[in-house]
Short mmCIF file of C-alpha atoms and ligand atoms in Angstrom, two decimals:
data_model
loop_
_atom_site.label_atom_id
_atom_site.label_comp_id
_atom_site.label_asym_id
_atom_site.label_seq_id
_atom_site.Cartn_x
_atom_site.Cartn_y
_atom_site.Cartn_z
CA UNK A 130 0.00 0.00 0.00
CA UNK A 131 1.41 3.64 -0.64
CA UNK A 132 1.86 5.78 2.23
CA UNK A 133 -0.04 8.26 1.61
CA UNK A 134 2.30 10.60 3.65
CA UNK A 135 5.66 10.07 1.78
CA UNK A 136 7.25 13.08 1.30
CA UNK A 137 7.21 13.90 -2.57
CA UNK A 138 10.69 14.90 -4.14
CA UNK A 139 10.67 17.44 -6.89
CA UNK A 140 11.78 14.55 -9.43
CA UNK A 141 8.34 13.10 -8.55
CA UNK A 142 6.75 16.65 -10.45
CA UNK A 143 9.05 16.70 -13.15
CA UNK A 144 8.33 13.11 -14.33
CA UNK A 145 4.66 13.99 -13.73
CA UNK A 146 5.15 17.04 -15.82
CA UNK A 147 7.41 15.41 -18.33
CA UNK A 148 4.62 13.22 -18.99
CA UNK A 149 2.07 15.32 -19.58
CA UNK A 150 4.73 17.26 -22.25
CA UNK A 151 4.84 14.04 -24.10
CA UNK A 152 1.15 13.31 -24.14
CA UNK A 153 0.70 16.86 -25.94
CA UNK A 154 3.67 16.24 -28.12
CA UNK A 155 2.22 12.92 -29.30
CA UNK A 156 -1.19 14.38 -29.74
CA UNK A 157 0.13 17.30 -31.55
CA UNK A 158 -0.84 20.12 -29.29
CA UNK A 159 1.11 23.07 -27.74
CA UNK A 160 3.00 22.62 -24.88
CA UNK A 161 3.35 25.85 -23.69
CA UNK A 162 1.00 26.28 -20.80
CA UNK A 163 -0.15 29.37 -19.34
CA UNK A 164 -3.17 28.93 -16.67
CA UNK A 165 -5.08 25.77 -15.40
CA UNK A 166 -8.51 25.66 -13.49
CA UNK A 167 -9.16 22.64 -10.55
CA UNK A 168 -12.68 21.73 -10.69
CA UNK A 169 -13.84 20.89 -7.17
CA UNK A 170 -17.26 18.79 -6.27
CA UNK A 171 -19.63 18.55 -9.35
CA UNK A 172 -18.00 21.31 -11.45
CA UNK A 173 -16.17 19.24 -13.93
CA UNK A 174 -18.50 19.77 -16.16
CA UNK A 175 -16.10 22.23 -17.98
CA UNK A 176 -13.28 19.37 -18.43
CA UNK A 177 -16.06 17.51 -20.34
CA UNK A 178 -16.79 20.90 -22.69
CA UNK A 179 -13.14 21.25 -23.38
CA UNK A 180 -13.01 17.16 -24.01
CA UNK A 181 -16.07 18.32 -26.09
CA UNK A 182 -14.24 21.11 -28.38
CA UNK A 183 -11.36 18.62 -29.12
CA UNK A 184 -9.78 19.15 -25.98
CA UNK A 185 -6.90 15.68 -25.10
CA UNK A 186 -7.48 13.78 -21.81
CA UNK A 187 -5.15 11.98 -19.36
CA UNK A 188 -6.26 10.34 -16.68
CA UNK A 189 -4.63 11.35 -13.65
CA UNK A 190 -3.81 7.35 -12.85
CA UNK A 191 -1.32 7.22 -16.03
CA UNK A 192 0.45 10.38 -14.67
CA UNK A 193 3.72 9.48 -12.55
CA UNK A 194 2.95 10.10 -9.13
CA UNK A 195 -0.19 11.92 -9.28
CA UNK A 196 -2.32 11.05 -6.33
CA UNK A 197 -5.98 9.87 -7.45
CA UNK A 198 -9.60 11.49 -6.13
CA UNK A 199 -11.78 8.86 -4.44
CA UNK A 200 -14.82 11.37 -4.14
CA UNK A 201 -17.75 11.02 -6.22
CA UNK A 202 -18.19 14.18 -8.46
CA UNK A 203 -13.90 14.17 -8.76
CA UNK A 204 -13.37 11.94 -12.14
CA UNK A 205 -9.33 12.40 -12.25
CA UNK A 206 -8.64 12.99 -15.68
CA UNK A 207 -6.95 16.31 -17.03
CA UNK A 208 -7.79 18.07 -19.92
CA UNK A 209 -5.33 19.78 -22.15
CA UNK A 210 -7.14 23.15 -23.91
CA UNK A 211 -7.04 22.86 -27.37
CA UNK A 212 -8.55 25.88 -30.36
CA UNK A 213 -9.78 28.67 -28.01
CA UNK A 214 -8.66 26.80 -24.90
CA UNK A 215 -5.00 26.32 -26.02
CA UNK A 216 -2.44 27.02 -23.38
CA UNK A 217 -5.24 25.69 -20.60
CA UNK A 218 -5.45 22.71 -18.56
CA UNK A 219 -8.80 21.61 -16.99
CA UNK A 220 -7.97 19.66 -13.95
CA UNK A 221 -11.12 17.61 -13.28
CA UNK A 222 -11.47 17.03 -9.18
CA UNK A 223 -8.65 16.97 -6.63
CA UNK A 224 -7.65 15.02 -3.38
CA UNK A 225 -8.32 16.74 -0.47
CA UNK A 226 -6.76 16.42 3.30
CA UNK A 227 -9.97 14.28 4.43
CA UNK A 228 -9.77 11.49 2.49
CA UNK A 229 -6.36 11.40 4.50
CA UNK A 230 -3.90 13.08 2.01
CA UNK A 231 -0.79 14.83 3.29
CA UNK A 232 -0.45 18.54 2.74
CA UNK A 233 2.32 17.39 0.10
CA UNK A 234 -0.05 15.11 -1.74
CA UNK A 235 -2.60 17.66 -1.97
CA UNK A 236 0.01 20.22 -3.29
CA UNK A 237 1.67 17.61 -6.00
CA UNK A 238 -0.67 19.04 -8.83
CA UNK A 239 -0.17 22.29 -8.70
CA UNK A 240 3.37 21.85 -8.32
CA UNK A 241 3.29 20.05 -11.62
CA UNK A 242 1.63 22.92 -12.71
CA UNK A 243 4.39 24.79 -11.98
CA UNK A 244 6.67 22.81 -13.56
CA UNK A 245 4.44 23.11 -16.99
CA UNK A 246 4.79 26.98 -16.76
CA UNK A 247 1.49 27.61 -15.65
CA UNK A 248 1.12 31.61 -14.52
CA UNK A 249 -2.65 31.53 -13.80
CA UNK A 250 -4.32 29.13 -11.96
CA UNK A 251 -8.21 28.83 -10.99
CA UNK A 252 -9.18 27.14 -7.71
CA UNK A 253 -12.84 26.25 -7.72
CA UNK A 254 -15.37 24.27 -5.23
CA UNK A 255 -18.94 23.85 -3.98
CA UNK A 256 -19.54 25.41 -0.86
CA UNK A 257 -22.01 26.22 1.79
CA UNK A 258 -23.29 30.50 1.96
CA UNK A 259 -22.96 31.53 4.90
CA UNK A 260 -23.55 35.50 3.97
CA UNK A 261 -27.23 36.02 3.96
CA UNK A 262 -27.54 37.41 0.70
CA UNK A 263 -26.08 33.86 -1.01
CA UNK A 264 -28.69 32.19 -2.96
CA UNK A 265 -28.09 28.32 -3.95
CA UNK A 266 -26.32 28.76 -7.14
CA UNK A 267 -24.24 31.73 -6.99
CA UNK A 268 -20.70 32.13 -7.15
CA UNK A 269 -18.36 33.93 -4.44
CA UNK A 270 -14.54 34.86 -6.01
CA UNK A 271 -12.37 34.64 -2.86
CA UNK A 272 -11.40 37.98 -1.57
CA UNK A 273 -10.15 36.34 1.56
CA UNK A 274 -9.86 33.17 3.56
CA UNK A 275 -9.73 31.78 7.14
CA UNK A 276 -8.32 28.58 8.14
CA UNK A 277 -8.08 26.76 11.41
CA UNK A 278 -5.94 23.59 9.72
CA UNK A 279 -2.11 23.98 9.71
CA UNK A 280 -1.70 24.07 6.18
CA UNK A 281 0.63 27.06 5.70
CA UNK A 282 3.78 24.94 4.63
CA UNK A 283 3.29 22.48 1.69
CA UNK A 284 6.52 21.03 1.03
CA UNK A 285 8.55 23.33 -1.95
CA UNK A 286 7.74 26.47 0.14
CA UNK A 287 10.92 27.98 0.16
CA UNK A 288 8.79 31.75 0.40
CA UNK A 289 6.48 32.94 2.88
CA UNK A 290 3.44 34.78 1.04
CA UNK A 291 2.06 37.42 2.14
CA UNK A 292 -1.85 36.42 2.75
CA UNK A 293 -2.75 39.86 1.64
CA UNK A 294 -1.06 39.08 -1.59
CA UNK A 295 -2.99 35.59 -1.78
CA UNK A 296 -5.96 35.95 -3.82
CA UNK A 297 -5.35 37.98 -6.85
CA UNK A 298 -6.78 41.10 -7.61
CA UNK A 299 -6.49 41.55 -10.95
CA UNK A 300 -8.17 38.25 -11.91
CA UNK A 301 -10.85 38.82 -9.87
CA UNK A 302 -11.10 41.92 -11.24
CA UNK A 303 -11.27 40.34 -14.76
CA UNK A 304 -13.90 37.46 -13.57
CA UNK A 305 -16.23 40.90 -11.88
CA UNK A 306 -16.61 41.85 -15.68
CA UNK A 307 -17.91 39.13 -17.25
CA UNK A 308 -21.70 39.15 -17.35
CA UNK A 309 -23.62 35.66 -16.43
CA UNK A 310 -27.49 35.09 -14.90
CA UNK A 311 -25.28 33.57 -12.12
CA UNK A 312 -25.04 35.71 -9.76
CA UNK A 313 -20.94 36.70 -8.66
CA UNK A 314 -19.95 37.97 -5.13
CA UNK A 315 -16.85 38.35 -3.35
CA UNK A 316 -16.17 36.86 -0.04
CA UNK A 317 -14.40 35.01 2.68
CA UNK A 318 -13.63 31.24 2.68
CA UNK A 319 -13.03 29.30 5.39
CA UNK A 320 -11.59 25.82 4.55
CA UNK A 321 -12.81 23.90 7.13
CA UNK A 322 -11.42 19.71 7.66
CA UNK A 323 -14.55 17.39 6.94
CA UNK A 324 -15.10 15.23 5.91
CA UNK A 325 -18.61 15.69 7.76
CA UNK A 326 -20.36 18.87 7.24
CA UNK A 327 -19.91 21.58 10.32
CA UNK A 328 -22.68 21.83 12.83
CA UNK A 329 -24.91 24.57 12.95
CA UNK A 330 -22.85 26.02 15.85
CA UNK A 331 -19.80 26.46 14.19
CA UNK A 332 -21.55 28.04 11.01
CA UNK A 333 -22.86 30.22 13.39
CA UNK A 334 -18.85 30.93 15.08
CA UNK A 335 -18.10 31.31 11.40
CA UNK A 336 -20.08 33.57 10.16
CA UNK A 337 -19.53 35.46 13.52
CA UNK A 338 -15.66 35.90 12.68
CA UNK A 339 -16.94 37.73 8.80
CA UNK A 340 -16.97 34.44 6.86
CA UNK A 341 -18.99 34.39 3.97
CA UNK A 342 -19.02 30.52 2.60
CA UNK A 343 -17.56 27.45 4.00
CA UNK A 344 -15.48 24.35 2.26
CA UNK A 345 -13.02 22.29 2.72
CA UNK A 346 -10.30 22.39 0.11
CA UNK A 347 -8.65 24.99 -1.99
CA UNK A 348 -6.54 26.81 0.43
CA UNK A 349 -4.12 24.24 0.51
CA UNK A 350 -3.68 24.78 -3.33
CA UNK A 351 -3.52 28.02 -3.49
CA UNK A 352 -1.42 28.87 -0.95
CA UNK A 353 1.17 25.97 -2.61
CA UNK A 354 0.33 28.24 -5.86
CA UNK A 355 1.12 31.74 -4.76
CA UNK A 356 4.45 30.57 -3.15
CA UNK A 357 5.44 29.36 -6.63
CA UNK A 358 4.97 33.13 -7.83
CA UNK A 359 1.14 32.12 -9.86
CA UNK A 360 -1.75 34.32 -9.74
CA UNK A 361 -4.99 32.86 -8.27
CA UNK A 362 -8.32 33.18 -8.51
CA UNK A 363 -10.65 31.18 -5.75
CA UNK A 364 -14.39 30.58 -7.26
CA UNK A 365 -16.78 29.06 -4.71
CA UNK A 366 -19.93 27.32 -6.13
CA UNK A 367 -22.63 28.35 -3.23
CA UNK A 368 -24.27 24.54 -3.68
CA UNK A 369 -26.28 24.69 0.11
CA UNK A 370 -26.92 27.31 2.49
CA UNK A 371 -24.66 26.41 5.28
CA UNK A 372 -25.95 23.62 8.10
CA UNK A 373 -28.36 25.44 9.98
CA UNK A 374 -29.26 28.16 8.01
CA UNK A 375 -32.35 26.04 5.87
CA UNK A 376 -33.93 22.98 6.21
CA UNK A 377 -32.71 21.83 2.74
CA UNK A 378 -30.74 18.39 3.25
CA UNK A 379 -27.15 18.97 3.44
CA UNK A 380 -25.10 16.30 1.47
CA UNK A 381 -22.89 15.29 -0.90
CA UNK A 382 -25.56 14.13 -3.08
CA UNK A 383 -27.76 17.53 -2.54
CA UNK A 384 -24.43 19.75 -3.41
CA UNK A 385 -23.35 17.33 -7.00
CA UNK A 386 -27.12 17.89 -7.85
CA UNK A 387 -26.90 21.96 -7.58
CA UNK A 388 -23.88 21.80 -9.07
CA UNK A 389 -25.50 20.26 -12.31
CA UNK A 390 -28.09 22.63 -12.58
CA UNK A 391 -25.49 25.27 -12.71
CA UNK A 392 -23.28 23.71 -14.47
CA UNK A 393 -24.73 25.36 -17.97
CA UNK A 394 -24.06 28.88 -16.59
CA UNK A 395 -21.26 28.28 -14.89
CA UNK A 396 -19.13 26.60 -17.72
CA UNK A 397 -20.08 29.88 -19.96
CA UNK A 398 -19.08 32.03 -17.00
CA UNK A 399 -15.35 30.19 -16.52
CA UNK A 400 -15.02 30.16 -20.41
CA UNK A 401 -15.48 33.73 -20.63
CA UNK A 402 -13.31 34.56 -17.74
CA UNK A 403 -10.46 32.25 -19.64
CA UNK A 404 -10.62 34.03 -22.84
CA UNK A 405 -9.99 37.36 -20.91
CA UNK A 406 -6.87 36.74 -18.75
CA UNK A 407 -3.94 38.78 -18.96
CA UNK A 408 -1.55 36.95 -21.54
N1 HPA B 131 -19.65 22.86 4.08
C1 HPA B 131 -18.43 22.38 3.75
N2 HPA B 131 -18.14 21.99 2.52
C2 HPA B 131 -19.09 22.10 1.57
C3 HPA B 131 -20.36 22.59 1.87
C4 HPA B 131 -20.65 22.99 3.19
O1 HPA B 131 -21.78 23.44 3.53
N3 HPA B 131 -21.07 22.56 0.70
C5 HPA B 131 -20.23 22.08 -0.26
N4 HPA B 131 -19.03 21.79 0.28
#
């Protein structure tokens, strides 16, 4: 059995990497990578539009190294942009600390990423609103984050980044402008453990302390981003009203099923956002 907590050498991401370079090469499309998105619970919907638009898939289990997603709504396969989407990889689904993933394991993608040249990358999941004015189905770009987990040193951290520095202005300043029924706030994240859902009390400490939506991934990622000098962009899915706040059933099932019925609007909305980022 693989321990899931062996620490991960940068070979490890360059044979991962190296890979992927050769599975472009041999389907004849550019190499030259400039910004990926992770699609968190039920949003890989847009992998399957790029596959869609001629768009080459890996799975993540022929990649060197690459750790696997054992969550429903995560299929593990990557997508490499091609036409319009050249120069992006889709990442569909991610591992995530509760399934019992080091902070390293967790990290490996995006330091592959790294290793591919990516500049721009775009962290999104389904979440729980916590801000009153959420509705089921909206979007919240991260404008901030909270996290009680230690997960401030994924290995390759050489740099301490400054949190204020963290979520990028300027591509949330490009996703504000693109127009989409959904509607798009900005907010705090708190990334809480799981893998259960938090108890009305501590949505109720949360929102207390000026959070805004509640998961339990993506600060791991792009905190491992920033440190390797990327821009990022945080997009939470609002798939539930946080537990407590309606008597809508809160789980996993209830949050892939709002993710589908966004999924229309929200692949549009990440498309559009793609074709507008700073070159
Ligand atoms: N809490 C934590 N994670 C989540 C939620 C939630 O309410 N919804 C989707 N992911």
């Amino acid at each position: 059995m693989v321990d899931q907590n062996t620490f991960i050498s940068t070979n490890d991401e360059q044979q991962a990497a190296e890979f992927v370079r050769s599975q472009a090469a041999l389907r004849g499309v550019s190499a030259e990578f400039k910004t990926a998105v992770i699609l968190g619970s039920g949003l890989g919907a847009a992998g399957d539009r790029a596959e869609d638009l001629g768009g080459i898939v890996v799975r993540y289990d022929q990649i060197p190294h690459l750790p696997c997603p054992a969550v429903d709504g995560h299929a593990g396969r990557l997508i490499l942009g091609t036409g319009e989407l050249s120069g992006t990889l889709l990442l569909q689904g991610r591992v995530h600390l509760y399934e019992g993933h080091s902070l390293e394991r967790a990290t490996f993608a995006v330091r592959v990423l790294q290793q591919l040249g990516v500049r721009n990358l775009l962290v999104t999941n389904a979440a729980g609103g916590i801000n009153d004015v959420f509705r089921v189905g909206d979007l919240m770009l991260l404008n901030g984050h909270w996290t009680f987990l230690n997960v401030n040193q994924p290995a390759g951290v050489t740099r301490r980044v400054p949190s204020t520095k963290l979520w990028c202005d300027r591509l949330r300043h490009v996703a504000r402008s693109v127009e989409s029924p959904l509607s798009v706030h900005e907010g705090v994240y708190a990334m809480m453990q799981g893998p259960n859902y938090e108890t009305p009390a501590e949505v109720q400490m949360l929102k207390s302390l000026g959070v805004d939506a509640v998961g339990m991934s993506t600060v791991p990622e792009s905190l491992a981003a920033s440190a390797a000098g990327m821009k990022v962009l945080g997009v939470s899915c609002i798939t539930n009203l946080a537990s407590g706040l309606s008597d809508q059933p809160l789980n996993h099932a209830e949050v892939s099923r709002v993710a589908a019925k966004v999924e229309t609007d929200f692949v549009e909305w990440l498309f559009d956002v793609l074709s507008r980022l700073p070159v």
